[in-house]
Amino acid sequence: MRCDWFKKNLSAYIDGEVNFLTRWRIKRHLKSCTDCYKDYIRLKNLRKISKIILLKNPEPGFYERLQAKLPRLNPNITLKKTGSLAKFWMLLPLPGKLAIGGVAILILFLLIIYPHLSGSSLNINKFEEEYLRSKEIFSVVEEPAPPLLPVSEER
Amino acid sequence: MGVSDEVLVARFKEGDESSFKELVERYQSRVYSIVLAMLGDKNDADDLSQEVFLKVYRFIHQFKGRSKFFTWLYRLTINTCISARNRKKRNNQILLSQSFKKDFTPIDTLQNDAKSPIEILQNRELEKKIKLALDSLSDGLKEVFVLREIEDLSYKQLSRILHCPEGTVKSRLFRAREELKKKLMPYIDEL
């Protein structure tokens, strides 16, 4: 593979933004190509000094200077208060929000839509079985009891 | 590890100003560094950094928590820098010549490491060269380079802040570094 490809990916390699295979290829190439290796070192040095140059602190008293400019007395600027539920919802991570939303949809579906989909909420077969069973019970009960035979009075 | 940004924002929305102060203290250096790198002028950087936090104070209700707070903050910072830069261009102010004539302070870290006056002078020279090279980059390249070097943000995070695909972030960083490398070759070779 030509050095152009490696040099183009050196920047992402230093940032840790290449996949495993690319990282392995570049690492192997750097061991054998002095030109690309020099480029790699230059990029690393550039990163090192850029960080030193770029990271600065503001003059002391930054917040105090800012505070003087804050529109504290301006009645038009009011912070909107959030309720506890809104706060909870805002702090909840996205998977939690999706899970709660899914459960809410499922409950609504089971309560409202599902009964209408099944046609009738009565189980006809079970009802019929119970009715017939109850008839059998009653049919046994409905036969008159045999008359009692008189006990002989001979003693 | 302190309180998360989301909790501070929630408290701030309820009117707790100490949470706002904590957010400012947490991000003031980073916002200031970004602004200074983008504009190159120390005095403007202080004013503009404060403008960024004033916008946070005024428009925090617009932040719905769909992204991370720092993503929103850095987007605000970059937009503020671009507006300020365009304003200055329109007023025909030459940034480069002005920034190097005013308040030039040496790099603290390098100065602490340097022991001799010659080394201090060399470090100042180096800082000047780096700032010049950085100022020569176009806005698009500078934004991505500054955010990456200051914050070590991933390409994914950068793409969210800058509203461009990850491939664009990768190619802009590559081009920015190539340009800086060409201009600073003698200096970075010596390190």
XYZ file of C-alpha atoms in Angstrom:
346
model
C 0.000 0.000 0.000
C 1.338 3.433 -0.880
C 2.447 5.903 1.738
C -0.258 8.381 0.691
C -2.944 6.200 2.220
C -1.002 5.879 5.469
C -0.269 9.604 5.685
C -3.949 10.405 5.115
C -4.938 8.200 8.020
C -2.160 9.222 10.426
C -4.222 12.101 11.823
C -7.170 9.814 12.655
C -4.722 7.180 13.953
C -3.256 9.618 16.462
C -6.795 10.559 17.529
C -7.694 6.905 18.055
C -10.452 7.123 15.448
C -9.500 4.215 13.185
C -10.743 0.648 13.301
C -8.647 -2.233 14.564
C -7.459 -3.360 11.131
C -6.392 0.114 10.032
C -4.620 0.667 13.340
C -2.710 -2.576 12.914
C -1.757 -1.749 9.316
C -0.518 1.714 10.205
C 1.427 0.462 13.218
C 3.122 -2.144 11.060
C 3.910 0.378 8.339
C 5.412 2.880 10.775
C 7.929 0.262 11.855
C 9.267 -0.023 8.320
C 8.836 3.430 6.733
C 11.055 6.236 8.086
C 9.291 8.955 6.118
C 5.865 8.115 7.519
C 7.360 7.655 10.955
C 8.812 11.189 10.836
C 5.414 12.485 9.811
C 3.851 10.651 12.735
C 6.334 12.214 15.171
C 5.693 15.687 13.710
C 1.950 15.256 14.196
C 2.447 14.106 17.760
C 4.675 17.092 18.510
C 2.153 19.409 16.909
C -0.554 18.015 19.191
C 1.665 18.428 22.209
C 2.527 22.074 21.610
C -0.977 22.983 20.404
C -2.444 21.868 23.682
C 0.067 23.965 25.622
C -0.528 27.017 23.443
C -4.293 26.742 23.274
C -5.174 26.000 26.896
C -5.437 29.318 28.687
C -7.153 30.636 31.785
C -9.061 33.888 31.828
C -7.969 36.741 34.080
C -8.910 36.194 37.751
C -12.347 37.416 38.777
C -14.064 36.156 35.644
C -17.292 35.241 37.402
C -17.390 38.515 39.347
C -17.116 40.471 36.093
C -19.822 38.310 34.575
C -22.057 38.694 37.619
C -22.041 42.467 37.176
C -23.483 41.979 33.704
C -26.151 39.433 34.621
C -29.658 40.804 34.085
C -30.710 40.196 37.683
C -33.052 43.138 37.991
C -34.610 42.750 34.586
C -38.157 41.508 35.179
C -38.467 40.388 31.573
C -35.868 37.739 32.088
C -37.242 35.043 34.334
C -36.047 31.543 34.749
C -38.778 29.086 33.992
C -39.383 26.806 36.970
C -39.626 23.143 36.314
C -41.806 20.759 38.290
C -40.358 17.666 39.904
C -41.847 15.426 37.223
C -40.393 17.553 34.440
C -37.044 17.568 36.251
C -37.167 13.774 36.614
C -37.966 13.389 32.926
C -35.130 15.710 31.937
C -32.569 13.870 34.066
C -33.678 10.431 32.886
C -31.350 8.979 30.220
C -32.737 8.148 26.779
C -33.055 4.328 27.292
C -35.153 4.996 30.398
C -37.424 7.371 28.488
C -37.870 4.818 25.712
C -38.654 2.056 28.223
C -41.286 4.152 30.032
C -42.821 5.183 26.719
C -42.966 1.562 25.546
C -44.609 0.345 28.759
C -47.184 3.163 28.612
C -48.064 2.268 25.015
C -48.359 -1.433 25.925
C -50.693 -0.703 28.849
C -52.907 1.502 26.690
C -52.982 -1.159 24.018
C -54.018 -3.897 26.467
C -56.682 -1.768 28.127
C -58.279 -0.101 25.166
C -57.488 -1.764 21.874
C -56.939 -5.457 22.631
C -60.475 -6.221 23.958
C -61.962 -4.980 20.678
C -59.554 -7.044 18.600
C -60.538 -10.341 20.225
C -64.222 -9.992 19.158
C -65.852 -10.661 22.458
C -64.603 -10.578 25.941
C -66.703 -13.732 26.849
C -65.337 -17.178 26.435
C -68.384 -18.884 24.857
C -67.055 -22.399 25.089
C -66.336 -22.123 28.767
C -69.763 -20.587 29.383
C -71.467 -23.416 27.537
C -69.579 -26.054 29.486
C -70.544 -24.536 32.777
C -74.163 -24.215 31.729
C -74.391 -27.860 30.734
C -72.656 -28.883 33.942
C -75.105 -26.923 35.951
C -77.987 -28.554 34.063
C -76.689 -31.998 34.958
C -76.536 -31.056 38.570
C -80.048 -29.708 38.475
C -81.351 -32.681 36.507
C -80.122 -34.984 39.263
C -81.709 -32.813 41.882
C -85.012 -32.416 40.036
C -85.991 -36.140 40.178
C -88.342 -36.562 43.059
C -87.036 -38.523 45.912
C -88.497 -42.026 46.215
C -91.289 -42.200 48.772
C -90.353 -43.373 52.182
C -91.637 -46.848 53.030
C -93.704 -46.926 56.197
C -92.062 -48.714 59.036
C -94.111 -51.625 60.253
C -95.933 -50.983 63.477
C -95.824 -54.498 64.720
C -94.040 -54.871 67.909
C -16.609 13.470 40.656
C -18.974 16.420 41.290
C -22.551 17.005 40.317
C -23.329 16.325 36.663
C -23.989 19.136 34.195
C -27.601 17.964 33.737
C -28.330 18.302 37.430
C -26.751 21.761 37.563
C -28.789 22.865 34.545
C -32.000 21.511 36.128
C -31.267 23.359 39.359
C -30.356 26.522 37.494
C -33.656 26.394 35.607
C -35.387 26.329 38.967
C -33.657 29.536 39.920
C -30.567 28.294 41.749
C -27.869 30.769 40.724
C -25.121 28.924 42.546
C -25.556 26.148 39.971
C -24.984 28.695 37.227
C -21.818 29.824 39.001
C -20.614 26.230 39.186
C -21.240 25.769 35.448
C -19.312 28.962 34.681
C -16.364 27.886 36.833
C -16.387 24.457 35.255
C -16.306 25.719 31.677
C -14.776 29.201 31.808
C -11.232 28.093 30.920
C -12.377 25.965 28.040
C -14.692 28.571 26.601
C -12.002 31.227 27.029
C -9.390 29.007 25.324
C -11.682 28.344 22.370
C -12.574 32.008 21.990
C -8.941 33.117 22.291
C -7.823 30.553 19.721
C -10.581 31.587 17.325
C -10.091 35.330 17.655
C -6.444 35.678 18.677
C -7.087 38.773 20.783
C -6.907 38.529 24.563
C -9.133 41.510 25.370
C -11.824 40.466 22.948
C -11.618 36.912 24.246
C -12.549 37.969 27.785
C -15.541 40.024 26.644
C -16.712 37.401 24.228
C -16.398 34.570 26.777
C -18.614 36.565 29.090
C -21.046 37.098 26.228
C -21.225 33.329 25.768
C -22.164 32.814 29.419
C -24.660 35.662 29.286
C -26.336 33.832 26.412
C -26.337 30.656 28.502
C -28.027 32.601 31.312
C -30.660 34.077 29.028
C -31.394 31.085 26.833
C -30.974 28.134 29.186
C -34.735 27.464 28.909
C -34.114 26.629 25.215
C -31.797 23.794 26.201
C -34.108 20.771 26.367
C -31.504 18.202 27.374
C -31.645 16.282 24.078
C -27.866 16.611 23.760
C -25.111 16.996 26.311
C -24.782 20.450 27.865
C -21.208 20.914 26.607
C -22.337 20.183 23.019
C -24.844 23.039 23.276
C -22.314 25.291 25.013
C -19.553 24.751 22.464
C -21.996 25.264 19.596
C -22.982 28.567 21.213
C -19.307 29.470 21.647
C -18.402 28.755 18.018
C -21.423 30.697 16.734
C -20.561 33.659 18.950
C -16.965 33.621 17.692
C -18.045 33.480 14.063
C -20.481 36.405 14.569
C -17.801 38.449 16.319
C -15.271 37.694 13.627
C -17.709 38.680 10.880
C -18.521 41.886 12.748
C -14.835 42.756 12.934
C -14.284 41.961 9.272
C -17.126 44.246 8.405
C -15.547 46.993 10.513
C -12.287 46.401 8.613
C -10.201 45.621 11.663
C -7.063 43.654 10.997
C -6.966 40.990 13.703
C -3.504 39.635 13.168
C -1.497 42.813 13.391
C -3.517 44.049 16.390
C -3.374 40.870 18.408
C 0.356 40.611 18.301
C 0.921 44.231 19.252
C -1.299 44.089 22.320
C -0.853 42.151 25.574
C 1.394 39.355 24.553
C 2.002 37.087 27.498
C 4.257 34.063 27.298
C 2.893 30.537 27.679
C 2.735 29.746 31.393
C 3.670 26.106 31.112
C 6.562 26.615 28.775
C 7.791 29.562 30.780
C 7.805 27.489 33.960
C 9.866 24.836 32.243
C 12.287 27.318 30.694
C 15.148 28.434 32.883
C 17.229 30.800 30.788
C 16.205 34.101 29.132
C 17.169 32.603 25.769
C 14.770 29.719 26.290
C 11.999 32.127 27.321
C 12.628 34.151 24.159
C 12.586 31.018 22.012
C 9.285 29.923 23.580
C 7.769 33.318 22.876
C 8.925 33.015 19.286
C 7.365 29.589 19.060
C 4.075 30.790 20.507
C 4.013 33.660 18.017
C 4.642 31.310 15.106
C 1.965 28.895 16.235
C -0.592 31.654 16.704
C 0.209 33.083 13.267
C -0.105 29.680 11.676
C -3.401 29.079 13.489
C -4.791 32.428 12.400
C -3.977 31.588 8.786
C -6.366 28.618 8.855
C -9.862 29.072 7.496
C -12.729 29.234 10.023
C -13.946 25.724 9.269
C -10.519 24.151 9.792
C -9.728 26.257 12.838
C -12.999 25.387 14.627
C -12.475 21.668 14.353
C -8.779 21.853 15.206
C -9.279 24.066 18.265
C -12.158 21.979 19.650
C -10.259 18.747 19.108
C -7.005 19.955 20.686
C -8.568 21.740 23.646
C -11.288 19.256 24.484
C -10.092 15.919 23.043
C -13.611 15.436 21.718
C -14.321 12.393 19.577
C -15.166 12.799 15.897
C -18.758 11.883 16.725
C -19.033 14.641 19.321
C -17.371 17.133 16.998
C -19.801 16.254 14.214
C -22.724 16.964 16.570
C -21.312 20.317 17.672
C -20.338 21.446 14.180
C -23.394 19.913 12.433
C -21.380 18.083 9.809
C -20.674 14.388 9.067
C -17.825 12.570 10.797
C -16.037 12.200 7.470
C -15.946 15.982 7.140
C -14.531 16.304 10.654
C -11.827 13.786 9.800
C -10.836 15.483 6.565
C -10.872 18.987 8.101
C -8.629 17.872 10.940
C -6.274 16.234 8.469
C -6.113 19.404 6.339
C -5.677 21.687 9.363
C -2.816 19.575 10.681
C -1.158 19.364 7.262
C -1.206 23.132 6.916
C 0.129 23.713 10.413
C 2.763 21.041 9.954
C 4.059 22.719 6.791
C 4.270 26.115 8.464
C 5.770 24.878 11.720
C 8.030 22.110 10.406
C 11.326 23.577 11.654
C 9.909 24.057 15.143
C 8.165 20.762 15.604
C 11.127 18.871 14.227
C 13.289 20.274 17.012
C 11.078 18.943 19.805
